[in-house]
Short mmCIF file of C-alpha atoms (C1' of nucleotides) in Angstrom, two decimals:
data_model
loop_
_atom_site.label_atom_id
_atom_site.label_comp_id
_atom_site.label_asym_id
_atom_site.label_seq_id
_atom_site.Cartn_x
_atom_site.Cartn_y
_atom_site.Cartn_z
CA UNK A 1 -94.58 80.46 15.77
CA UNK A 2 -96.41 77.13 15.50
CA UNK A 3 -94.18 75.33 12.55
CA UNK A 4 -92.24 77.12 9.87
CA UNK A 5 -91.03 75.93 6.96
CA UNK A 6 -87.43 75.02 7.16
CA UNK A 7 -85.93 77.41 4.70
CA UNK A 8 -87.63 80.16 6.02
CA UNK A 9 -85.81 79.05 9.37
CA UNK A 10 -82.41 78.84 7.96
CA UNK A 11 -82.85 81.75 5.65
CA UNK A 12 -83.46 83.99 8.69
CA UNK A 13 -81.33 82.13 10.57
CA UNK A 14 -78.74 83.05 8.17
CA UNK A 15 -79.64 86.70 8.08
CA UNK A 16 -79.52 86.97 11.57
CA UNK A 17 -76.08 85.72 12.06
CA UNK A 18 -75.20 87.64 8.91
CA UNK A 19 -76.38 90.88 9.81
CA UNK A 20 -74.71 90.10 13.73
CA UNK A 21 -71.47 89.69 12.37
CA UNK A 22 -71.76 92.39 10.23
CA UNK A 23 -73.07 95.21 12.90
CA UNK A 24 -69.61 93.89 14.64
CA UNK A 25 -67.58 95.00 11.74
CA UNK A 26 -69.54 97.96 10.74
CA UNK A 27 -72.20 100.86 11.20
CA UNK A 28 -75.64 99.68 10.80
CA UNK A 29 -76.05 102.42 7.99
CA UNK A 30 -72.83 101.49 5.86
CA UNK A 31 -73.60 98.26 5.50
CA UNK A 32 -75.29 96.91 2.44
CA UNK A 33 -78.13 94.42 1.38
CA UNK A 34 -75.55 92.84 -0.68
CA UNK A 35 -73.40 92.39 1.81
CA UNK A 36 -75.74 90.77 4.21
CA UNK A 37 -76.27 88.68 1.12
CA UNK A 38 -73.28 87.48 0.48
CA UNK A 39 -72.47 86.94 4.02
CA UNK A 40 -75.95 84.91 4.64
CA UNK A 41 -75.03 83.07 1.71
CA UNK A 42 -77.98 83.87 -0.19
CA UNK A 43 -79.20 85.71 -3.22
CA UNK A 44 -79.94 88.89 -3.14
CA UNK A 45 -83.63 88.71 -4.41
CA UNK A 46 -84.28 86.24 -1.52
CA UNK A 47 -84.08 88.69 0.95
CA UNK A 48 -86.58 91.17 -0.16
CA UNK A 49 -89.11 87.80 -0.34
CA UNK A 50 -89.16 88.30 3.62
CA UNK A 51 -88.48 92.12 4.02
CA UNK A 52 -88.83 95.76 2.53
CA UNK A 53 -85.77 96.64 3.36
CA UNK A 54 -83.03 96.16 5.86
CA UNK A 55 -84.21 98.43 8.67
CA UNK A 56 -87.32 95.91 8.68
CA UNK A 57 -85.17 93.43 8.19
CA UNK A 58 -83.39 94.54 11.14
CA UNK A 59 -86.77 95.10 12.93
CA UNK A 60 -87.92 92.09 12.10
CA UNK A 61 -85.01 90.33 13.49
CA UNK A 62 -85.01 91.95 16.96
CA UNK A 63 -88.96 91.15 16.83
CA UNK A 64 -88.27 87.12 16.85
CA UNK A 65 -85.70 87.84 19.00
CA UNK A 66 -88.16 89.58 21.56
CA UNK A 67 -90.97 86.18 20.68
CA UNK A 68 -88.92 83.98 21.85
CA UNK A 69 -88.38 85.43 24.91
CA UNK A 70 -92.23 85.44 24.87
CA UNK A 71 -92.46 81.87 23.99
CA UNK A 72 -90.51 81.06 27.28
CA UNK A 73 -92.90 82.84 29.38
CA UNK A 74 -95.07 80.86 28.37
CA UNK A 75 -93.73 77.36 29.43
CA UNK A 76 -92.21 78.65 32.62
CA UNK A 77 -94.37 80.14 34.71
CA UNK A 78 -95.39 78.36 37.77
CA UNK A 79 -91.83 77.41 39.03
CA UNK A 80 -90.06 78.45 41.90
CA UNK A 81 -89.11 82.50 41.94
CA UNK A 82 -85.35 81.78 41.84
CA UNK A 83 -85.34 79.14 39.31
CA UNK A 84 -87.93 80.16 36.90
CA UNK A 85 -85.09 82.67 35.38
CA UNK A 86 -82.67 79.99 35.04
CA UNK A 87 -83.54 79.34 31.47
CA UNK A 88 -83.70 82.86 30.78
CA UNK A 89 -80.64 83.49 31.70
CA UNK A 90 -79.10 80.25 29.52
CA UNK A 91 -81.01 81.82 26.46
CA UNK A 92 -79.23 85.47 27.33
CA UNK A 93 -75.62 83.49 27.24
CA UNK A 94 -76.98 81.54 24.08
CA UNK A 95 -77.37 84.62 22.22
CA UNK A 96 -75.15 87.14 24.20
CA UNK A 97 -73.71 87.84 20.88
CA UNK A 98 -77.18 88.70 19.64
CA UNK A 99 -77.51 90.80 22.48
CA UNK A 100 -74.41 92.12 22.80
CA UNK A 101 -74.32 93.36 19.47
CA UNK A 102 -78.03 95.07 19.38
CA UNK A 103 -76.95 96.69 23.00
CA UNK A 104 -73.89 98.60 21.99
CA UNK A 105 -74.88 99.14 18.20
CA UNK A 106 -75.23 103.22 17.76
CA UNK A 107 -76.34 102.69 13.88
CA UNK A 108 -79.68 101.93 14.49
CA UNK A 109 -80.91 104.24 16.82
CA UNK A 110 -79.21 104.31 20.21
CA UNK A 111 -80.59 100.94 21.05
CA UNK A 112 -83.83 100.82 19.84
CA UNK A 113 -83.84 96.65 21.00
CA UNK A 114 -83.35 97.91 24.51
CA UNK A 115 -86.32 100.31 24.72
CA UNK A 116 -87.78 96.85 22.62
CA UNK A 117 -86.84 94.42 25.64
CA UNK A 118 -87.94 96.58 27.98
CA UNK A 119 -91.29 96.96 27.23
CA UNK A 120 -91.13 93.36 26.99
CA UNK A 121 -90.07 92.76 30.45
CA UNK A 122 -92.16 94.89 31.95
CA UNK A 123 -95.50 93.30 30.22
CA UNK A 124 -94.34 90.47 31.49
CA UNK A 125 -94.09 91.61 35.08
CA UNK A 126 -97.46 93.44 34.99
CA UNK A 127 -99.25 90.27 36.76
CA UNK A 128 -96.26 89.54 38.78
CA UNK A 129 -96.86 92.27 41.16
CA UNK A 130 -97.91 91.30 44.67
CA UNK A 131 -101.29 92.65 45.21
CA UNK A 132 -101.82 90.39 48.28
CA UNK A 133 -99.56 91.35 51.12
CA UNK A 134 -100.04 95.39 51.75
CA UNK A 135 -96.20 95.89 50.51
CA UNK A 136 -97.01 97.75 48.11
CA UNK A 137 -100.34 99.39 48.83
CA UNK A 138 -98.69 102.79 48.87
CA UNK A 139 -97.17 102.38 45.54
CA UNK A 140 -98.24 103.03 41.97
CA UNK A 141 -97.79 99.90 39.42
CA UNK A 142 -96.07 102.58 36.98
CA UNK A 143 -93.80 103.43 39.11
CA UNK A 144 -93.32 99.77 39.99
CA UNK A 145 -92.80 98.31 36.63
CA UNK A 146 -90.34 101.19 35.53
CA UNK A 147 -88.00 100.41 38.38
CA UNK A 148 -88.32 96.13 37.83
CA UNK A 149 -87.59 96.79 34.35
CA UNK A 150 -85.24 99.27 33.84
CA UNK A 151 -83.12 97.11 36.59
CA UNK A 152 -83.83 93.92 35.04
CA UNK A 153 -82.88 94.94 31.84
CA UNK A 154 -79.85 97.09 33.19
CA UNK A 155 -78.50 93.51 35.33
CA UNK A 156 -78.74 91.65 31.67
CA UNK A 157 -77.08 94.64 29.66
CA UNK A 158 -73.96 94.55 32.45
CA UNK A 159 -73.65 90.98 32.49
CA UNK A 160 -73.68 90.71 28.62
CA UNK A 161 -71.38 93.38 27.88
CA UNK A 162 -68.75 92.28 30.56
CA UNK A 163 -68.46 88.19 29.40
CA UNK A 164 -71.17 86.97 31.49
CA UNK A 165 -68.39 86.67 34.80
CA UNK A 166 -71.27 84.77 36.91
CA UNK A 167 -73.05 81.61 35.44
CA UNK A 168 -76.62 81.78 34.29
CA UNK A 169 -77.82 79.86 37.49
CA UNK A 170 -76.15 82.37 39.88
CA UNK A 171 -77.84 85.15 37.67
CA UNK A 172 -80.97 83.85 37.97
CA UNK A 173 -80.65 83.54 41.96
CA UNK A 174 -79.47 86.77 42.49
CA UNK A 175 -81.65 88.87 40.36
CA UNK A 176 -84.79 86.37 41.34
CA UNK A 177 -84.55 87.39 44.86
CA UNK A 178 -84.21 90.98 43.61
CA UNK A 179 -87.40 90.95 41.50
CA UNK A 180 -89.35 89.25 44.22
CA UNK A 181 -88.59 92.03 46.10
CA UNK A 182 -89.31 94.82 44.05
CA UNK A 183 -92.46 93.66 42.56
CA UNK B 1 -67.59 72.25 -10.53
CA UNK B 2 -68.44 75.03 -12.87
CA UNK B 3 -70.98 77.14 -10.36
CA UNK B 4 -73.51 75.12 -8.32
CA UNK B 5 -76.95 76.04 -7.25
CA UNK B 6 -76.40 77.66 -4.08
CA UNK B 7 -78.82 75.29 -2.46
CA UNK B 8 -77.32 72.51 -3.52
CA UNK B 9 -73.83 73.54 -2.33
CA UNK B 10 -75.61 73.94 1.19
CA UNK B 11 -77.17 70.86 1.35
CA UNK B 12 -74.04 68.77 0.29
CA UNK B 13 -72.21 70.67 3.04
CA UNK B 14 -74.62 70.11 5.46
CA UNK B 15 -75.14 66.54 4.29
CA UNK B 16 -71.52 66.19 5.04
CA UNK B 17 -70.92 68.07 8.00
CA UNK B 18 -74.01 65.68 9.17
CA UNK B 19 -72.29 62.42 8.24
CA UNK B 20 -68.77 63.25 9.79
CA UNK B 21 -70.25 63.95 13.34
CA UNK B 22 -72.76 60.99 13.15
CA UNK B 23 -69.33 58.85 12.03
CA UNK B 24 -67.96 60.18 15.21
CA UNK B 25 -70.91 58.87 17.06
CA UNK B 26 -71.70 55.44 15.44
CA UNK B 27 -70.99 53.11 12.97
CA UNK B 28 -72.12 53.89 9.57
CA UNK B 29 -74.15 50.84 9.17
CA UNK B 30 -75.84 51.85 12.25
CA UNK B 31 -76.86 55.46 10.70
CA UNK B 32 -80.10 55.79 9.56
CA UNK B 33 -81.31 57.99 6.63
CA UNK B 34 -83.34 59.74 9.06
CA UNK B 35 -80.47 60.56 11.52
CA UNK B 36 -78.22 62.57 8.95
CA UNK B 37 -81.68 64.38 7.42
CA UNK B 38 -82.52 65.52 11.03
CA UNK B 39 -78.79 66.19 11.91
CA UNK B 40 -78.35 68.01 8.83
CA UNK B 41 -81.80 69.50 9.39
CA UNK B 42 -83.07 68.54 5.97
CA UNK B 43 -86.07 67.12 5.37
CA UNK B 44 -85.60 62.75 4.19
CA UNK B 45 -87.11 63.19 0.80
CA UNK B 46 -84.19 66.11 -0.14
CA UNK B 47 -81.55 63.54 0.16
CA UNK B 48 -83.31 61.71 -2.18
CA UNK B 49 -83.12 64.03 -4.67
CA UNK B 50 -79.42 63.24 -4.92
CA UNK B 51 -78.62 60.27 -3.81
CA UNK B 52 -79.59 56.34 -4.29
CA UNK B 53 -79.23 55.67 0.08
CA UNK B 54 -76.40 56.38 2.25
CA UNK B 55 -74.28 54.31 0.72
CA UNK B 56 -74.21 56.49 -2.44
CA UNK B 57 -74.32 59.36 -0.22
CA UNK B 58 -70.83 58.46 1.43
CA UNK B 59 -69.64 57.36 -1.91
CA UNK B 60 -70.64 60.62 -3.29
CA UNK B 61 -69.32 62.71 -0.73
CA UNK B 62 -65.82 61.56 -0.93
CA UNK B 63 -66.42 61.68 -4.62
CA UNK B 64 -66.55 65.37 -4.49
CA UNK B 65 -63.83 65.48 -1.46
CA UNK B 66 -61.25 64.26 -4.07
CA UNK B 67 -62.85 66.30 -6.89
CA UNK B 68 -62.07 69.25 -4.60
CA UNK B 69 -58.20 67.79 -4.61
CA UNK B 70 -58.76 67.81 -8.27
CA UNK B 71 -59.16 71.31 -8.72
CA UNK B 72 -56.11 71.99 -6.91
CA UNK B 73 -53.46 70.28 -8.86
CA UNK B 74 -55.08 72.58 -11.74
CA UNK B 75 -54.32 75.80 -10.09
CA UNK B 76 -50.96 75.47 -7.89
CA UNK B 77 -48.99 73.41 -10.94
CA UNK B 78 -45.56 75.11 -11.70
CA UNK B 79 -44.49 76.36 -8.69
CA UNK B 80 -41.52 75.64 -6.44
CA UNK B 81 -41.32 71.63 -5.76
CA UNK B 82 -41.60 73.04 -1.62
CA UNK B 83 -44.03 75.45 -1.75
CA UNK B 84 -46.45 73.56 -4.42
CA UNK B 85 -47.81 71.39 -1.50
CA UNK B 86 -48.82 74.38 0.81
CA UNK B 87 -52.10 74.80 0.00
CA UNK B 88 -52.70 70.90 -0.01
CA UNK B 89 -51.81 70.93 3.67
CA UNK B 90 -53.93 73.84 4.92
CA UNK B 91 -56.73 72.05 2.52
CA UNK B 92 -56.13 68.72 4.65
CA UNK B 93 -56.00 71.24 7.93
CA UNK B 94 -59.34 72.51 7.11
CA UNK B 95 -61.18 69.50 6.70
CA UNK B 96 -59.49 67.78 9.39
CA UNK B 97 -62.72 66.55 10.95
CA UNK B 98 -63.54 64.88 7.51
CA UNK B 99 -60.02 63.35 7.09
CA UNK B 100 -59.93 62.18 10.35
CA UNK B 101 -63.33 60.83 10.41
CA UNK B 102 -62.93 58.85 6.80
CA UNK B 103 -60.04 57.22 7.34
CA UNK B 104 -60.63 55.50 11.18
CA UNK B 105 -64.36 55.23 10.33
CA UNK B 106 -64.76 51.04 10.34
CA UNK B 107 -67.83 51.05 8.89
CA UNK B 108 -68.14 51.47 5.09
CA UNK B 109 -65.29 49.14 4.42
CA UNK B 110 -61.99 49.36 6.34
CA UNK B 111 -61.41 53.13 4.69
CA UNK B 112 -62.61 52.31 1.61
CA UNK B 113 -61.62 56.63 1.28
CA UNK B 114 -58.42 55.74 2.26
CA UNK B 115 -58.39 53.75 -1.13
CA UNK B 116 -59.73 56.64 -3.25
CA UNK B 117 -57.24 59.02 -1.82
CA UNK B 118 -54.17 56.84 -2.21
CA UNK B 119 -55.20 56.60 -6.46
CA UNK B 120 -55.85 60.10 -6.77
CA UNK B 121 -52.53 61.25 -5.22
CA UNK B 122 -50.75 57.91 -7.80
CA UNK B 123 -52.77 59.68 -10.66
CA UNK B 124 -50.88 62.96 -9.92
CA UNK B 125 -47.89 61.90 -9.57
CA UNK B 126 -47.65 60.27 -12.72
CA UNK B 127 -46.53 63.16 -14.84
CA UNK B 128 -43.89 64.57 -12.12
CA UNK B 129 -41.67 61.40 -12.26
CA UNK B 130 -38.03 62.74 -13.56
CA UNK B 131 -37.15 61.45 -16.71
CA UNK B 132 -34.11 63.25 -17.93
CA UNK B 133 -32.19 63.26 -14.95
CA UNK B 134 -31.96 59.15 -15.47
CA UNK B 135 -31.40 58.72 -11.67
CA UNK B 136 -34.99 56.33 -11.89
CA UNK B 137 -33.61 54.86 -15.23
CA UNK B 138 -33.70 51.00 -13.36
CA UNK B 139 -36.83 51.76 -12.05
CA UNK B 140 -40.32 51.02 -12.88
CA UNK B 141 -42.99 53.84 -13.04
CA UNK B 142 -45.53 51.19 -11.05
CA UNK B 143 -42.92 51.01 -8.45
CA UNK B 144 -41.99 54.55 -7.94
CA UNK B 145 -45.83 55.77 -7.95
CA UNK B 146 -46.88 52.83 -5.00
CA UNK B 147 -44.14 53.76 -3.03
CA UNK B 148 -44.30 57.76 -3.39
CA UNK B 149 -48.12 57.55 -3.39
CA UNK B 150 -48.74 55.26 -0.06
CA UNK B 151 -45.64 57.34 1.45
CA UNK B 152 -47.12 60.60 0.98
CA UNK B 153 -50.70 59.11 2.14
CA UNK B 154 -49.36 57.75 5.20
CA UNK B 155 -47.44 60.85 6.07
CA UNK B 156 -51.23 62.39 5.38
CA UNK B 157 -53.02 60.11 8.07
CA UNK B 158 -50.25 60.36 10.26
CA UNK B 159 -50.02 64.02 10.43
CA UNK B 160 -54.41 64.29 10.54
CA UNK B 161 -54.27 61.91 13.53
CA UNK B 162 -52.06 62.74 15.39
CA UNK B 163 -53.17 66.69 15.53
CA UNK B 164 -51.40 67.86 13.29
CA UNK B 165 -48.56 68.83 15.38
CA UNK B 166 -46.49 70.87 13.21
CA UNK B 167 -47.95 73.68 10.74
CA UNK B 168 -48.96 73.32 6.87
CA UNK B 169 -45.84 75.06 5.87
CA UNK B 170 -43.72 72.76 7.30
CA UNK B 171 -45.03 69.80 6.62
CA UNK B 172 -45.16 70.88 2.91
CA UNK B 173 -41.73 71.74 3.02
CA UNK B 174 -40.97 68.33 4.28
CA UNK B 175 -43.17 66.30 2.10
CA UNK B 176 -42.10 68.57 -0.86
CA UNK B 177 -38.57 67.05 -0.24
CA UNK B 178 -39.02 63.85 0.39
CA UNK B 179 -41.09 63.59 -2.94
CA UNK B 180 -38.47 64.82 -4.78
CA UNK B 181 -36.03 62.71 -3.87
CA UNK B 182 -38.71 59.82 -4.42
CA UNK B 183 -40.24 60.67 -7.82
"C1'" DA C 1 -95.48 33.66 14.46
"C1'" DT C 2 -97.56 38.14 15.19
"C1'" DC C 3 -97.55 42.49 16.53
"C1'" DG C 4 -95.87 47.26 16.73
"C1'" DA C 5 -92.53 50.35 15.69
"C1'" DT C 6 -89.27 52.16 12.80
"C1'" DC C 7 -86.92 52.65 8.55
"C1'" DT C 8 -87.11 52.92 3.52
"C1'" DG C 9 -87.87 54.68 -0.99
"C1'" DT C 10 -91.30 57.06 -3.70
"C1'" DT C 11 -94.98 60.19 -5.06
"C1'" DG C 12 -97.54 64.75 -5.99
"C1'" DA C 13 -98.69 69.20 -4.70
"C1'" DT C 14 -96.78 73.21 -3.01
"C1'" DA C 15 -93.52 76.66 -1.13
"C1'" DT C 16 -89.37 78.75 -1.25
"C1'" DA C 17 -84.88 80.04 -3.19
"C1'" DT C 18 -82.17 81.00 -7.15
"C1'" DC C 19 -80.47 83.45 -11.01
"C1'" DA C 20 -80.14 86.90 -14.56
"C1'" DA C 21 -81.77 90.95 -16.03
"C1'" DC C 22 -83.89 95.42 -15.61
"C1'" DA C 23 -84.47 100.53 -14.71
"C1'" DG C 24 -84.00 103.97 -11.41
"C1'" DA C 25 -81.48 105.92 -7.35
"C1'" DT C 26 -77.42 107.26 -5.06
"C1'" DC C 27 -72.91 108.70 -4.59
"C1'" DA C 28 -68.02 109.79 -5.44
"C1'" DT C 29 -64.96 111.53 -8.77
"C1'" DT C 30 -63.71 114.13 -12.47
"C1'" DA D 1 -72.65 118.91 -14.60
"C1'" DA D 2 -71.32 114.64 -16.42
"C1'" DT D 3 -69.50 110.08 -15.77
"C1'" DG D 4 -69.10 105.66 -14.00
"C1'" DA D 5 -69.78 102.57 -10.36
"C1'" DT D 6 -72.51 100.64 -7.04
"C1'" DC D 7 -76.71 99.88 -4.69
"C1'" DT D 8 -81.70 99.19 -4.85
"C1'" DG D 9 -86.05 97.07 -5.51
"C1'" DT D 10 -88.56 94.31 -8.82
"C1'" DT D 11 -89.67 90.88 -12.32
"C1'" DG D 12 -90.26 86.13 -14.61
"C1'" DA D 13 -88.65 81.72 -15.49
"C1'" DT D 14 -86.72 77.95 -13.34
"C1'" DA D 15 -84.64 74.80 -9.87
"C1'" DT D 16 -84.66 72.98 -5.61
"C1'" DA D 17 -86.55 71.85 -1.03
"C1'" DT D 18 -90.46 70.85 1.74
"C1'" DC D 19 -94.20 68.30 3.61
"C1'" DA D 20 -97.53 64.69 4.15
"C1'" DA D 21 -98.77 60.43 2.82
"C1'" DC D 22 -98.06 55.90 1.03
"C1'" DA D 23 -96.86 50.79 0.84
"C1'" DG D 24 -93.38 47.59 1.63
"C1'" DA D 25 -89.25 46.07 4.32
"C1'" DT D 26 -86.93 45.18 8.52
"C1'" DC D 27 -86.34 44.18 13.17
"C1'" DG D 28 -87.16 43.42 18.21
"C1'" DA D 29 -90.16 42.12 21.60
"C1'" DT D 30 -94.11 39.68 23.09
#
DNA sequence: ATCGATCTGTTGATATATCAACAGATCATT
DNA sequence: AATGATCTGTTGATATATCAACAGATCGAT
């Protein structure tokens, strides 16, 4: 995502919020190109310049979503265990309506960004897994992965969907020292 | 104001949205060109394309502020003396920020908008003054419109800066009355 | 007084967004 | 089944926005 033009930005930009506000209001399937048109404040035609269609519209959208979470990996990595999610977390509150919205929608497939996010998380914890210390010599890194992830992703869905009730920091602490466990 | 290319509608609004918080921040002399094209993320050369320099800019967007007043009086014209200045008040509620903002800003002359506002509202008034009744019979027109017009701008300013403490509707009904008694 | 840094206003080539119009698809109603 | 209304995806001509680069102006610090 080196540099994009800027009205590509704020056209998806746009769309995003459009179709965020949108899924809030309505089914996924019910709701019209025009109307995430109208609501984007854009023409019509300008939307088909990016996509086929909304469903890769849609797809499209959750797949920034998901590379910007992969952006962030990139910058923090060495940091401390407990702190390195920090961030994270912030970008979760950031967007919780974002994520909020993809988590609960039922139009689109029963959450076809979670099984998304998932597989992101757990390609992302592939070369966390302690291979050092003996922990986890009798264990299988399927096994391990499936249990980070699903729980990782399971902490963030709960803490979305119930107004964030803990600040990102204390997030990151307590599901840090979770992960460093597990993994 | 027939219909506007939508992306010139957005970049006036962002233009202006980027000049009222950077008026909040510093003094307008002390803006650069640069500053309101990154806050309104546009690129320098766009703002260009409609304007001399931020002078002109500021000119122009309180130009179309008052244009915007303009196109009220047209619609909301024969209805009750009260209810007439309704919309005008949730109009001033809406732009608060911009109202606000224009007429404490120091910098572009000691509210030069303060000016523009004050002969717009004279300009209006001109055809309501009663001339059958002959209660302003010893009265001169000039007179009546300065003292309506700085009364009703005052009661404006007051009302914006001060938080607007009561609602639209009331303050139209107000207003409406005092005018009336004035005009 | 000179440097370096920033701001300014302008240019040309290019990319993107707009708008109006089109024919075909879909869907609800009659 | 026919009708009308809306949605869809596409097109071509046009308008606007972008970006990088430029030279000159301004200003503060050395």
């Amino acid at each position: 995502m080196a540099k994009m033009d800027r009205r590509i930005q704020k056209t998806q930009e746009a769309l995003k919020n459009a179709v965020i506000e949108l899924m809030g209001e309505k089914d996924f399937d019910n709701i019209t190109i025009q109307d995430i048109a109208d609501r984007a404040n854009l023409n019509r035609g300008t939307i088909y310049l990016h996509y086929q269609d909304k469903y890769d519209l849609l797809d499209k959208l959750i797949e920034s979503q998901i590379n910007e979470l992969e952006e962030m990996d990139k910058w923090a990595c060495d940091e401390d265990w407990m702190d390195a999610f920090i961030p994270y977390f912030e970008y979760f509150k950031q967007n919780h309506l974002f994520f909020s919205t993809m988590l609960t929608s039922k139009g689109a497939g029963p959450s076809y960004f979670r099984t998304r996010l998932l597989a992101h998380c757990i390609t992302g914890f592939k070369s966390e897994i302690d291979k050092e210390s003996g922990k986890n010599s009798n264990l299988k890194d399927d096994v391990i992965l499936q249990y980070a992830g699903t729980a990782y992703v399971g902490v963030i869905e709960w803490w979305i969907l119930n107004g964030m009730p803990y600040p990102p920091q204390e997030m990151a602490k307590q599901v840090g020292a979770l992960l460093e466990r597990s993994l």
